[in-house]
Short mmCIF file of N, CA and C and ligand atoms in Angstrom, two decimals:
data_model
loop_
_atom_site.label_atom_id
_atom_site.label_comp_id
_atom_site.label_asym_id
_atom_site.label_seq_id
_atom_site.Cartn_x
_atom_site.Cartn_y
_atom_site.Cartn_z
N UNK Y 1 -11.11 14.02 3.23
CA UNK Y 1 -10.14 15.05 3.65
C UNK Y 1 -9.78 15.91 2.45
N UNK Y 2 -10.38 17.12 2.30
CA UNK Y 2 -10.22 17.84 1.03
C UNK Y 2 -8.96 18.66 0.93
N UNK Y 3 -8.33 19.05 2.06
CA UNK Y 3 -7.12 19.85 1.92
C UNK Y 3 -5.87 18.99 1.79
N UNK Y 4 -6.06 17.71 1.49
CA UNK Y 4 -4.93 16.80 1.35
C UNK Y 4 -4.45 16.76 -0.10
N UNK Y 5 -3.16 16.98 -0.31
CA UNK Y 5 -2.59 16.91 -1.66
C UNK Y 5 -1.70 15.69 -1.77
N UNK Y 6 -1.88 14.94 -2.84
CA UNK Y 6 -0.97 13.81 -3.09
C UNK Y 6 -0.10 14.19 -4.28
N UNK Y 7 1.21 14.08 -4.12
CA UNK Y 7 2.08 14.32 -5.28
C UNK Y 7 3.35 13.48 -5.17
N UNK Y 8 3.98 13.30 -6.32
CA UNK Y 8 5.23 12.56 -6.32
C UNK Y 8 6.32 13.40 -5.67
N UNK Y 9 7.14 12.77 -4.84
CA UNK Y 9 8.22 13.49 -4.16
C UNK Y 9 9.43 13.58 -5.09
N UNK Y 10 10.19 14.66 -4.93
CA UNK Y 10 11.43 14.82 -5.70
C UNK Y 10 12.58 14.93 -4.70
N UNK Y 11 13.82 14.88 -5.19
CA UNK Y 11 14.96 14.95 -4.26
C UNK Y 11 14.92 16.18 -3.35
N UNK Y 12 14.25 17.25 -3.77
CA UNK Y 12 14.18 18.44 -2.91
C UNK Y 12 13.30 18.21 -1.67
N UNK Y 13 12.55 17.09 -1.67
CA UNK Y 13 11.72 16.75 -0.50
C UNK Y 13 12.47 15.84 0.48
N UNK Y 14 13.78 15.65 0.26
CA UNK Y 14 14.51 14.62 1.02
C UNK Y 14 14.43 14.82 2.54
N UNK Y 15 14.45 16.06 3.01
CA UNK Y 15 14.44 16.28 4.47
C UNK Y 15 13.12 15.78 5.07
N UNK Y 16 12.00 16.18 4.43
CA UNK Y 16 10.68 15.74 4.92
C UNK Y 16 10.53 14.22 4.79
N UNK Y 17 10.99 13.69 3.66
CA UNK Y 17 10.86 12.25 3.41
C UNK Y 17 11.67 11.46 4.45
N UNK Y 18 12.90 11.89 4.69
CA UNK Y 18 13.76 11.19 5.65
C UNK Y 18 13.10 11.15 7.03
N UNK Y 19 12.54 12.30 7.43
CA UNK Y 19 11.91 12.39 8.75
C UNK Y 19 10.74 11.41 8.87
N UNK Y 20 9.88 11.35 7.84
CA UNK Y 20 8.70 10.48 7.93
C UNK Y 20 9.09 9.01 7.77
N UNK Y 21 10.04 8.74 6.91
CA UNK Y 21 10.50 7.36 6.71
C UNK Y 21 11.11 6.81 8.02
N UNK Y 22 11.90 7.64 8.71
CA UNK Y 22 12.50 7.19 9.97
C UNK Y 22 11.43 7.03 11.05
N UNK Y 23 10.41 7.91 11.04
CA UNK Y 23 9.29 7.74 11.97
C UNK Y 23 8.59 6.40 11.71
N UNK Y 24 8.38 6.08 10.43
CA UNK Y 24 7.72 4.81 10.08
C UNK Y 24 8.52 3.62 10.61
N UNK Y 25 9.82 3.66 10.42
CA UNK Y 25 10.65 2.52 10.84
C UNK Y 25 10.72 2.42 12.37
N UNK Y 26 10.59 3.57 13.02
CA UNK Y 26 10.65 3.59 14.49
C UNK Y 26 9.32 3.15 15.09
N UNK Y 27 8.19 3.67 14.55
CA UNK Y 27 6.89 3.42 15.18
C UNK Y 27 6.19 2.16 14.66
N UNK Y 28 6.54 1.73 13.45
CA UNK Y 28 5.89 0.53 12.88
C UNK Y 28 6.96 -0.44 12.39
N UNK Y 29 7.90 -0.83 13.28
CA UNK Y 29 9.03 -1.65 12.81
C UNK Y 29 8.60 -2.98 12.21
N UNK Y 30 7.46 -3.52 12.65
CA UNK Y 30 7.03 -4.83 12.15
C UNK Y 30 6.46 -4.75 10.74
N UNK Y 31 6.16 -3.55 10.26
CA UNK Y 31 5.50 -3.42 8.96
C UNK Y 31 6.49 -3.36 7.79
N UNK Y 32 7.78 -3.21 8.10
CA UNK Y 32 8.76 -2.99 7.03
C UNK Y 32 9.92 -3.97 7.14
N UNK Y 33 10.54 -4.28 5.99
CA UNK Y 33 11.67 -5.19 6.05
C UNK Y 33 12.96 -4.45 6.41
N UNK Y 34 13.02 -3.15 6.15
CA UNK Y 34 14.19 -2.37 6.54
C UNK Y 34 14.12 -2.03 8.04
N UNK Y 35 15.17 -1.41 8.56
CA UNK Y 35 15.15 -1.06 9.98
C UNK Y 35 15.56 0.40 10.20
N UNK Y 36 15.12 0.93 11.35
CA UNK Y 36 15.49 2.30 11.74
C UNK Y 36 17.00 2.43 11.83
N UNK Y 37 17.67 1.45 12.46
CA UNK Y 37 19.12 1.57 12.68
C UNK Y 37 19.86 1.71 11.36
N UNK Y 38 19.46 0.92 10.38
CA UNK Y 38 20.16 0.94 9.08
C UNK Y 38 19.94 2.28 8.38
N UNK Y 39 18.69 2.74 8.30
CA UNK Y 39 18.43 3.95 7.50
C UNK Y 39 18.79 5.23 8.25
N UNK Y 40 18.74 5.18 9.59
CA UNK Y 40 19.13 6.35 10.38
C UNK Y 40 20.61 6.67 10.21
N UNK Y 41 21.38 5.64 9.83
CA UNK Y 41 22.82 5.84 9.65
C UNK Y 41 23.15 6.42 8.26
N UNK Y 42 22.15 6.52 7.41
CA UNK Y 42 22.41 7.00 6.05
C UNK Y 42 22.34 8.53 5.98
N UNK Y 43 23.18 9.12 5.10
CA UNK Y 43 23.14 10.58 4.94
C UNK Y 43 21.90 11.02 4.16
N UNK Y 44 21.62 12.31 4.18
CA UNK Y 44 20.45 12.85 3.48
C UNK Y 44 20.50 12.52 1.98
N UNK Y 45 21.70 12.50 1.41
CA UNK Y 45 21.84 12.23 -0.04
C UNK Y 45 21.30 10.84 -0.39
N UNK Y 46 21.38 9.91 0.53
CA UNK Y 46 20.87 8.54 0.28
C UNK Y 46 19.35 8.58 0.09
N UNK Y 47 18.68 9.43 0.89
CA UNK Y 47 17.22 9.56 0.77
C UNK Y 47 16.87 10.32 -0.52
N UNK Y 48 17.68 11.34 -0.84
CA UNK Y 48 17.45 12.10 -2.08
C UNK Y 48 17.63 11.18 -3.28
N UNK Y 49 18.63 10.30 -3.23
CA UNK Y 49 18.87 9.34 -4.33
C UNK Y 49 17.67 8.43 -4.51
N UNK Y 50 17.09 7.99 -3.41
CA UNK Y 50 15.92 7.10 -3.50
C UNK Y 50 14.76 7.83 -4.18
N UNK Y 51 14.60 9.12 -3.82
CA UNK Y 51 13.51 9.90 -4.44
C UNK Y 51 13.78 10.15 -5.92
N UNK Y 52 15.07 10.21 -6.28
CA UNK Y 52 15.43 10.39 -7.69
C UNK Y 52 15.15 9.12 -8.48
N UNK Y 53 15.51 7.98 -7.88
CA UNK Y 53 15.48 6.71 -8.63
C UNK Y 53 14.12 6.03 -8.62
N UNK Y 54 13.34 6.19 -7.55
CA UNK Y 54 12.04 5.50 -7.57
C UNK Y 54 10.90 6.48 -7.35
N UNK Y 55 9.71 6.02 -7.68
CA UNK Y 55 8.54 6.88 -7.60
C UNK Y 55 7.96 6.77 -6.19
N UNK Y 56 8.22 7.81 -5.38
CA UNK Y 56 7.68 7.86 -4.02
C UNK Y 56 6.62 8.96 -3.99
N UNK Y 57 5.45 8.62 -3.48
CA UNK Y 57 4.36 9.59 -3.41
C UNK Y 57 4.17 10.05 -1.97
N UNK Y 58 3.81 11.32 -1.81
CA UNK Y 58 3.62 11.86 -0.48
C UNK Y 58 2.24 12.50 -0.37
N UNK Y 59 1.65 12.42 0.84
CA UNK Y 59 0.38 13.08 1.12
C UNK Y 59 0.69 14.28 2.01
N UNK Y 60 0.29 15.47 1.54
CA UNK Y 60 0.58 16.70 2.27
C UNK Y 60 -0.70 17.32 2.83
N UNK Y 61 -0.66 17.63 4.11
CA UNK Y 61 -1.68 18.47 4.71
C UNK Y 61 -1.01 19.82 4.91
N UNK Y 62 -1.27 20.78 4.04
CA UNK Y 62 -0.48 22.02 4.06
C UNK Y 62 0.95 21.68 3.69
N UNK Y 63 1.90 22.16 4.52
CA UNK Y 63 3.32 21.92 4.25
C UNK Y 63 3.78 20.59 4.84
N UNK Y 64 2.92 19.97 5.64
CA UNK Y 64 3.34 18.80 6.40
C UNK Y 64 3.15 17.51 5.62
N UNK Y 65 4.22 16.70 5.56
CA UNK Y 65 4.13 15.39 4.92
C UNK Y 65 3.51 14.42 5.92
N UNK Y 66 2.35 13.84 5.54
CA UNK Y 66 1.62 13.01 6.50
C UNK Y 66 1.58 11.53 6.13
N UNK Y 67 1.96 11.23 4.91
CA UNK Y 67 1.98 9.82 4.51
C UNK Y 67 2.83 9.62 3.28
N UNK Y 68 3.32 8.39 3.11
CA UNK Y 68 4.17 8.06 1.96
C UNK Y 68 3.85 6.66 1.45
N UNK Y 69 4.08 6.44 0.17
CA UNK Y 69 3.98 5.11 -0.44
C UNK Y 69 4.79 5.14 -1.72
N UNK Y 70 5.37 4.00 -2.09
CA UNK Y 70 6.29 4.01 -3.23
C UNK Y 70 6.04 2.87 -4.20
N UNK Y 71 6.50 3.08 -5.42
CA UNK Y 71 6.46 2.06 -6.47
C UNK Y 71 7.89 1.66 -6.80
N UNK Y 72 8.12 0.36 -6.85
CA UNK Y 72 9.43 -0.15 -7.28
C UNK Y 72 9.22 -1.07 -8.47
N UNK Y 73 10.03 -0.88 -9.50
CA UNK Y 73 9.99 -1.81 -10.63
C UNK Y 73 10.84 -3.01 -10.28
N UNK Y 74 10.39 -4.19 -10.66
CA UNK Y 74 11.23 -5.38 -10.45
C UNK Y 74 12.43 -5.30 -11.39
N UNK Y 75 13.63 -5.57 -10.87
CA UNK Y 75 14.80 -5.51 -11.75
C UNK Y 75 14.83 -6.73 -12.67
N UNK Y 76 15.44 -6.59 -13.82
CA UNK Y 76 15.62 -7.75 -14.70
C UNK Y 76 14.56 -7.82 -15.76
N UNK Y 77 14.99 -8.18 -16.98
CA UNK Y 77 14.12 -8.17 -18.15
C UNK Y 77 12.90 -9.07 -17.98
N UNK Y 78 13.09 -10.24 -17.38
CA UNK Y 78 11.99 -11.21 -17.31
C UNK Y 78 10.96 -10.86 -16.24
N UNK Y 79 11.31 -9.90 -15.38
CA UNK Y 79 10.36 -9.48 -14.34
C UNK Y 79 9.90 -8.04 -14.53
N UNK Y 80 10.24 -7.50 -15.70
CA UNK Y 80 9.96 -6.07 -15.94
C UNK Y 80 8.47 -5.76 -16.06
N UNK Y 81 7.64 -6.80 -16.19
CA UNK Y 81 6.19 -6.56 -16.27
C UNK Y 81 5.55 -6.45 -14.89
N UNK Y 82 6.39 -6.57 -13.83
CA UNK Y 82 5.85 -6.54 -12.46
C UNK Y 82 6.45 -5.38 -11.67
N UNK Y 83 5.64 -4.78 -10.84
CA UNK Y 83 6.13 -3.76 -9.92
C UNK Y 83 5.63 -4.07 -8.52
N UNK Y 84 6.15 -3.32 -7.55
CA UNK Y 84 5.80 -3.58 -6.15
C UNK Y 84 5.43 -2.28 -5.45
N UNK Y 85 4.35 -2.34 -4.68
CA UNK Y 85 3.97 -1.22 -3.82
C UNK Y 85 4.69 -1.44 -2.49
N UNK Y 86 5.49 -0.45 -2.08
CA UNK Y 86 6.29 -0.60 -0.86
C UNK Y 86 6.20 0.66 0.01
N UNK Y 87 6.65 0.50 1.25
CA UNK Y 87 6.89 1.66 2.11
C UNK Y 87 5.68 2.51 2.42
N UNK Y 88 4.51 1.87 2.54
CA UNK Y 88 3.28 2.64 2.82
C UNK Y 88 3.22 2.98 4.31
N UNK Y 89 3.06 4.27 4.60
CA UNK Y 89 2.98 4.71 6.00
C UNK Y 89 2.17 6.00 6.10
N UNK Y 90 1.26 6.02 7.07
CA UNK Y 90 0.49 7.23 7.35
C UNK Y 90 0.65 7.55 8.84
N UNK Y 91 0.90 8.83 9.15
CA UNK Y 91 1.07 9.26 10.55
C UNK Y 91 -0.12 8.82 11.39
N UNK Y 92 0.12 8.27 12.59
CA UNK Y 92 -0.97 7.72 13.40
C UNK Y 92 -2.12 8.70 13.64
N UNK Y 93 -1.82 9.99 13.83
CA UNK Y 93 -2.89 10.94 14.18
C UNK Y 93 -3.80 11.30 13.01
N UNK Y 94 -3.46 10.87 11.79
CA UNK Y 94 -4.35 11.18 10.65
C UNK Y 94 -4.82 9.92 9.93
N UNK Y 95 -4.73 8.78 10.62
CA UNK Y 95 -5.19 7.53 10.00
C UNK Y 95 -6.72 7.46 9.95
N UNK Y 96 -7.21 6.48 9.19
CA UNK Y 96 -8.66 6.23 9.05
C UNK Y 96 -9.40 7.40 8.44
N UNK Y 97 -8.70 8.16 7.63
CA UNK Y 97 -9.36 9.29 6.96
C UNK Y 97 -9.18 9.18 5.45
N UNK Y 98 -8.72 8.02 4.98
CA UNK Y 98 -8.62 7.81 3.54
C UNK Y 98 -7.28 8.20 2.92
N UNK Y 99 -6.29 8.60 3.73
CA UNK Y 99 -5.00 9.01 3.16
C UNK Y 99 -4.26 7.80 2.58
N UNK Y 100 -4.27 6.69 3.34
CA UNK Y 100 -3.63 5.47 2.84
C UNK Y 100 -4.23 5.04 1.51
N UNK Y 101 -5.54 5.11 1.43
CA UNK Y 101 -6.21 4.75 0.17
C UNK Y 101 -5.75 5.63 -0.98
N UNK Y 102 -5.70 6.94 -0.74
CA UNK Y 102 -5.32 7.85 -1.84
C UNK Y 102 -3.86 7.66 -2.24
N UNK Y 103 -3.01 7.35 -1.28
CA UNK Y 103 -1.60 7.09 -1.61
C UNK Y 103 -1.49 5.82 -2.45
N UNK Y 104 -2.21 4.76 -2.02
CA UNK Y 104 -2.16 3.51 -2.78
C UNK Y 104 -2.72 3.73 -4.18
N UNK Y 105 -3.77 4.54 -4.30
CA UNK Y 105 -4.34 4.82 -5.62
C UNK Y 105 -3.35 5.56 -6.51
N UNK Y 106 -2.55 6.45 -5.91
CA UNK Y 106 -1.53 7.16 -6.70
C UNK Y 106 -0.47 6.19 -7.21
N UNK Y 107 -0.08 5.23 -6.35
CA UNK Y 107 0.90 4.22 -6.78
C UNK Y 107 0.30 3.35 -7.89
N UNK Y 108 -0.97 2.96 -7.73
CA UNK Y 108 -1.63 2.11 -8.75
C UNK Y 108 -1.68 2.86 -10.08
N UNK Y 109 -2.06 4.13 -10.03
CA UNK Y 109 -2.17 4.92 -11.26
C UNK Y 109 -0.81 5.01 -11.96
N UNK Y 110 0.24 5.25 -11.18
CA UNK Y 110 1.59 5.29 -11.74
C UNK Y 110 1.96 3.93 -12.33
N UNK Y 111 1.67 2.86 -11.57
CA UNK Y 111 2.04 1.50 -11.99
C UNK Y 111 1.37 1.11 -13.30
N UNK Y 112 0.15 1.60 -13.52
CA UNK Y 112 -0.57 1.28 -14.77
C UNK Y 112 0.22 1.68 -16.01
N UNK Y 113 1.03 2.75 -15.87
CA UNK Y 113 1.81 3.22 -17.02
C UNK Y 113 3.12 2.45 -17.16
N UNK Y 114 3.47 1.63 -16.15
CA UNK Y 114 4.80 1.01 -16.12
C UNK Y 114 4.77 -0.51 -16.25
N UNK Y 115 3.77 -1.15 -15.63
CA UNK Y 115 3.79 -2.62 -15.49
C UNK Y 115 2.39 -3.21 -15.70
N UNK Y 116 2.35 -4.55 -15.70
CA UNK Y 116 1.07 -5.25 -15.89
C UNK Y 116 0.48 -5.79 -14.58
N UNK Y 117 1.37 -6.00 -13.61
CA UNK Y 117 0.94 -6.56 -12.32
C UNK Y 117 1.59 -5.74 -11.21
N UNK Y 118 0.80 -5.39 -10.21
CA UNK Y 118 1.36 -4.68 -9.04
C UNK Y 118 1.26 -5.62 -7.84
N UNK Y 119 2.41 -5.87 -7.22
CA UNK Y 119 2.46 -6.80 -6.10
C UNK Y 119 2.75 -6.06 -4.80
N UNK Y 120 2.52 -6.72 -3.70
CA UNK Y 120 2.95 -6.20 -2.40
C UNK Y 120 3.00 -7.35 -1.41
N UNK Y 121 3.69 -7.14 -0.31
CA UNK Y 121 3.62 -8.12 0.77
C UNK Y 121 3.31 -7.38 2.05
N UNK Y 122 2.51 -8.04 2.87
CA UNK Y 122 2.05 -7.40 4.11
C UNK Y 122 2.10 -8.44 5.24
N UNK Y 123 2.63 -8.01 6.38
CA UNK Y 123 2.73 -8.92 7.53
C UNK Y 123 1.34 -9.44 7.88
N UNK Y 124 1.25 -10.75 8.10
CA UNK Y 124 -0.05 -11.43 8.20
C UNK Y 124 -1.00 -10.78 9.22
N UNK Y 125 -0.47 -10.27 10.32
CA UNK Y 125 -1.34 -9.72 11.36
C UNK Y 125 -1.77 -8.27 11.13
N UNK Y 126 -1.33 -7.66 10.04
CA UNK Y 126 -1.60 -6.24 9.80
C UNK Y 126 -2.96 -6.06 9.13
N UNK Y 127 -4.02 -6.20 9.93
CA UNK Y 127 -5.38 -6.20 9.39
C UNK Y 127 -5.78 -4.90 8.69
N UNK Y 128 -5.46 -3.70 9.25
CA UNK Y 128 -5.87 -2.48 8.54
C UNK Y 128 -5.29 -2.42 7.13
N UNK Y 129 -4.00 -2.78 7.01
CA UNK Y 129 -3.38 -2.73 5.69
C UNK Y 129 -3.99 -3.78 4.77
N UNK Y 130 -4.21 -5.00 5.26
CA UNK Y 130 -4.78 -6.06 4.40
C UNK Y 130 -6.16 -5.68 3.92
N UNK Y 131 -6.99 -5.10 4.82
CA UNK Y 131 -8.35 -4.70 4.42
C UNK Y 131 -8.30 -3.61 3.36
N UNK Y 132 -7.39 -2.66 3.58
CA UNK Y 132 -7.27 -1.56 2.62
C UNK Y 132 -6.87 -2.10 1.24
N UNK Y 133 -5.85 -2.97 1.20
CA UNK Y 133 -5.38 -3.50 -0.08
C UNK Y 133 -6.47 -4.35 -0.76
N UNK Y 134 -7.18 -5.14 0.04
CA UNK Y 134 -8.25 -5.97 -0.54
C UNK Y 134 -9.32 -5.08 -1.17
N UNK Y 135 -9.65 -3.99 -0.47
CA UNK Y 135 -10.71 -3.12 -0.99
C UNK Y 135 -10.25 -2.39 -2.26
N UNK Y 136 -8.94 -2.34 -2.50
CA UNK Y 136 -8.41 -1.70 -3.71
C UNK Y 136 -8.21 -2.71 -4.84
N UNK Y 137 -8.61 -3.97 -4.62
CA UNK Y 137 -8.54 -4.95 -5.70
C UNK Y 137 -7.32 -5.85 -5.66
N UNK Y 138 -6.51 -5.76 -4.61
CA UNK Y 138 -5.40 -6.71 -4.47
C UNK Y 138 -5.95 -8.05 -3.97
N UNK Y 139 -5.42 -9.14 -4.54
CA UNK Y 139 -5.89 -10.47 -4.20
C UNK Y 139 -4.72 -11.26 -3.62
N UNK Y 140 -4.99 -11.99 -2.55
CA UNK Y 140 -3.93 -12.79 -1.93
C UNK Y 140 -3.60 -13.97 -2.84
N UNK Y 141 -2.29 -14.16 -3.11
CA UNK Y 141 -1.91 -15.32 -3.93
C UNK Y 141 -0.92 -16.23 -3.22
N UNK Y 142 -0.56 -15.91 -2.00
CA UNK Y 142 0.36 -16.79 -1.30
C UNK Y 142 0.67 -16.29 0.09
N UNK Y 143 1.36 -17.14 0.81
CA UNK Y 143 1.79 -16.80 2.17
C UNK Y 143 3.24 -17.22 2.29
N UNK Y 144 4.11 -16.26 2.60
CA UNK Y 144 5.51 -16.61 2.81
C UNK Y 144 5.72 -16.81 4.31
N UNK Y 145 5.86 -18.08 4.69
CA UNK Y 145 6.07 -18.39 6.10
C UNK Y 145 7.43 -17.86 6.52
N UNK Y 146 7.51 -17.35 7.75
CA UNK Y 146 8.79 -16.90 8.32
C UNK Y 146 9.53 -15.93 7.40
N UNK Y 147 8.76 -15.03 6.78
CA UNK Y 147 9.37 -14.11 5.79
C UNK Y 147 10.35 -13.14 6.45
N UNK Y 148 10.03 -12.70 7.67
CA UNK Y 148 10.90 -11.77 8.38
C UNK Y 148 11.30 -12.37 9.72
N UNK Y 149 12.52 -12.07 10.15
CA UNK Y 149 12.98 -12.51 11.47
C UNK Y 149 13.44 -11.28 12.24
N UNK Y 150 12.75 -10.98 13.33
CA UNK Y 150 13.03 -9.76 14.10
C UNK Y 150 13.29 -10.17 15.54
N UNK Y 151 14.49 -9.92 16.02
CA UNK Y 151 14.87 -10.28 17.39
C UNK Y 151 14.47 -11.72 17.73
N UNK Y 152 14.73 -12.63 16.82
CA UNK Y 152 14.45 -14.04 17.07
C UNK Y 152 13.00 -14.46 16.83
N UNK Y 153 12.12 -13.50 16.50
CA UNK Y 153 10.72 -13.84 16.21
C UNK Y 153 10.50 -13.85 14.71
N UNK Y 154 9.71 -14.81 14.24
CA UNK Y 154 9.42 -14.92 12.81
C UNK Y 154 8.05 -14.35 12.50
N UNK Y 155 7.95 -13.69 11.35
CA UNK Y 155 6.68 -13.11 10.90
C UNK Y 155 6.37 -13.66 9.51
N UNK Y 156 5.12 -14.08 9.34
CA UNK Y 156 4.67 -14.51 8.01
C UNK Y 156 4.21 -13.28 7.22
N UNK Y 157 4.40 -13.35 5.90
CA UNK Y 157 3.89 -12.27 5.05
C UNK Y 157 2.88 -12.81 4.04
N UNK Y 158 1.77 -12.08 3.91
CA UNK Y 158 0.78 -12.39 2.89
C UNK Y 158 1.22 -11.70 1.60
N UNK Y 159 1.22 -12.46 0.49
CA UNK Y 159 1.61 -11.92 -0.81
C UNK Y 159 0.33 -11.55 -1.56
N UNK Y 160 0.27 -10.33 -2.07
CA UNK Y 160 -0.94 -9.86 -2.76
C UNK Y 160 -0.55 -9.28 -4.12
N UNK Y 161 -1.49 -9.37 -5.07
CA UNK Y 161 -1.22 -8.81 -6.39
C UNK Y 161 -2.51 -8.24 -6.97
N UNK Y 162 -2.33 -7.21 -7.80
CA UNK Y 162 -3.46 -6.61 -8.50
C UNK Y 162 -3.10 -6.59 -9.99
N UNK Y 163 -3.88 -7.28 -10.82
CA UNK Y 163 -3.62 -7.19 -12.26
C UNK Y 163 -4.01 -5.81 -12.77
N UNK Y 164 -3.19 -5.24 -13.62
CA UNK Y 164 -3.45 -3.88 -14.13
C UNK Y 164 -3.88 -3.90 -15.59
N UNK Y 165 -3.87 -5.07 -16.18
CA UNK Y 165 -4.39 -5.24 -17.53
C UNK Y 165 -5.37 -6.40 -17.44
N UNK Y 166 -6.26 -6.57 -18.43
CA UNK Y 166 -7.19 -7.70 -18.35
C UNK Y 166 -6.44 -9.01 -18.13
N UNK Y 167 -6.95 -9.83 -17.21
CA UNK Y 167 -6.22 -11.02 -16.78
C UNK Y 167 -5.90 -11.94 -17.96
N UNK Y 168 -6.80 -12.00 -18.97
CA UNK Y 168 -6.53 -12.91 -20.09
C UNK Y 168 -5.39 -12.41 -20.97
N UNK Y 169 -4.93 -11.16 -20.75
CA UNK Y 169 -3.76 -10.68 -21.51
C UNK Y 169 -2.45 -10.99 -20.81
N UNK Y 170 -2.51 -11.37 -19.54
CA UNK Y 170 -1.28 -11.64 -18.81
C UNK Y 170 -0.77 -13.06 -19.11
N UNK Y 171 -1.68 -13.95 -19.45
CA UNK Y 171 -1.24 -15.31 -19.75
C UNK Y 171 -1.75 -16.28 -18.72
N UNK Y 172 -1.65 -17.57 -19.02
CA UNK Y 172 -2.19 -18.57 -18.11
C UNK Y 172 -1.42 -18.57 -16.79
N UNK Y 173 -2.07 -18.95 -15.69
CA UNK Y 173 -1.40 -18.95 -14.40
C UNK Y 173 -0.31 -20.02 -14.32
C1 COA C 201 -1.95 0.81 6.71
C2 COA C 201 -2.05 2.33 6.78
C3 COA C 201 -1.05 2.93 5.78
C4 COA C 201 -3.47 2.77 6.43
O1 COA C 201 -3.50 4.19 6.36
P1 COA C 201 -4.87 5.00 6.56
O2 COA C 201 -4.63 6.38 6.10
O3 COA C 201 -5.37 4.83 7.95
O4 COA C 201 -5.81 4.22 5.54
P2 COA C 201 -7.26 4.64 5.09
O5 COA C 201 -7.83 5.69 5.99
O6 COA C 201 -7.20 4.97 3.64
O7 COA C 201 -8.04 3.29 5.26
C5 COA C 201 -8.03 2.66 6.51
C6 COA C 201 -9.43 2.49 6.99
O8 COA C 201 -10.07 3.74 7.13
C7 COA C 201 -11.33 3.71 6.45
N1 COA C 201 -11.66 5.03 5.97
C8 COA C 201 -11.32 5.56 4.80
N2 COA C 201 -11.82 6.81 4.69
C9 COA C 201 -12.48 7.08 5.83
C10 COA C 201 -13.18 8.21 6.32
N3 COA C 201 -13.34 9.33 5.59
N4 COA C 201 -13.68 8.12 7.56
C11 COA C 201 -13.53 7.02 8.30
N5 COA C 201 -12.87 5.92 7.89
C12 COA C 201 -12.35 5.95 6.66
C13 COA C 201 -11.09 2.74 5.34
O9 COA C 201 -12.27 2.20 4.81
C14 COA C 201 -10.32 1.72 6.09
O10 COA C 201 -11.24 1.04 6.89
P3 COA C 201 -11.13 -0.48 7.18
O11 COA C 201 -9.99 -0.63 8.12
O12 COA C 201 -12.42 -0.84 7.78
O13 COA C 201 -10.87 -1.10 5.83
C15 COA C 201 -1.73 2.87 8.20
O14 COA C 201 -2.53 2.17 9.13
C16 COA C 201 -0.28 2.74 8.60
O15 COA C 201 0.55 3.60 8.29
N6 COA C 201 0.08 1.66 9.34
C17 COA C 201 1.45 1.44 9.80
C18 COA C 201 2.38 1.09 8.67
C19 COA C 201 1.86 -0.06 7.84
O16 COA C 201 1.32 -1.03 8.35
N7 COA C 201 2.09 0.03 6.51
C20 COA C 201 1.67 -0.98 5.56
C21 COA C 201 2.79 -1.94 5.31
S1 COA C 201 2.30 -3.21 4.13
#
């Protein structure tokens, strides 16, 4: 897809970001730990603050925001070498065209300058996302049973990580 631009979002993108983030929570509620009800109640400034504080990347087809993915640094000195890929979403009508891959690659590239390990968690049944992450070099290192509870149903999450420096520099497992 050659007319697709990937760039980091800034607080001035808050309106577009809010709209796509709420669509993600509404249409793919099982893929995220947050909920539509919680974030829909937040003002626009809350979304602008998130864009100010964390690195959120957007995929644009022309003026339209078609996908998002974000990098979060782990808080705390002892976990500062780790970051997390979160909030990955691509509009259903433009999926399977490599946008998710390019967004994840943008997060990985950013993470290389910040941390040594990039982690993520993905609901066990989410095969498209798991395949995509595996093809990008993420390796499964665990399974969190009953990680999410939604309307009385439990969902397991697969934990994945990608080393961003040579593994022998990270230290013994
Ligand atoms: C997971 C998700 C972000 C993937 O986005 P996407 O843009 O469809 O991802 P990509 O197109 O980069 O890759 C998906 C598949 O398309 C394939 N693909 C990539 N480029 C392609 C192209 N030019 N033509 C055809 N297929 C292509 C990829 O190889 C991959 O195939 P696979 O399923 O056999 O591995 C998207 O399905 C989504 O938003 N799902 C709902 C939310 C979600 O689950 N988020 C993840 C939470 S952890």
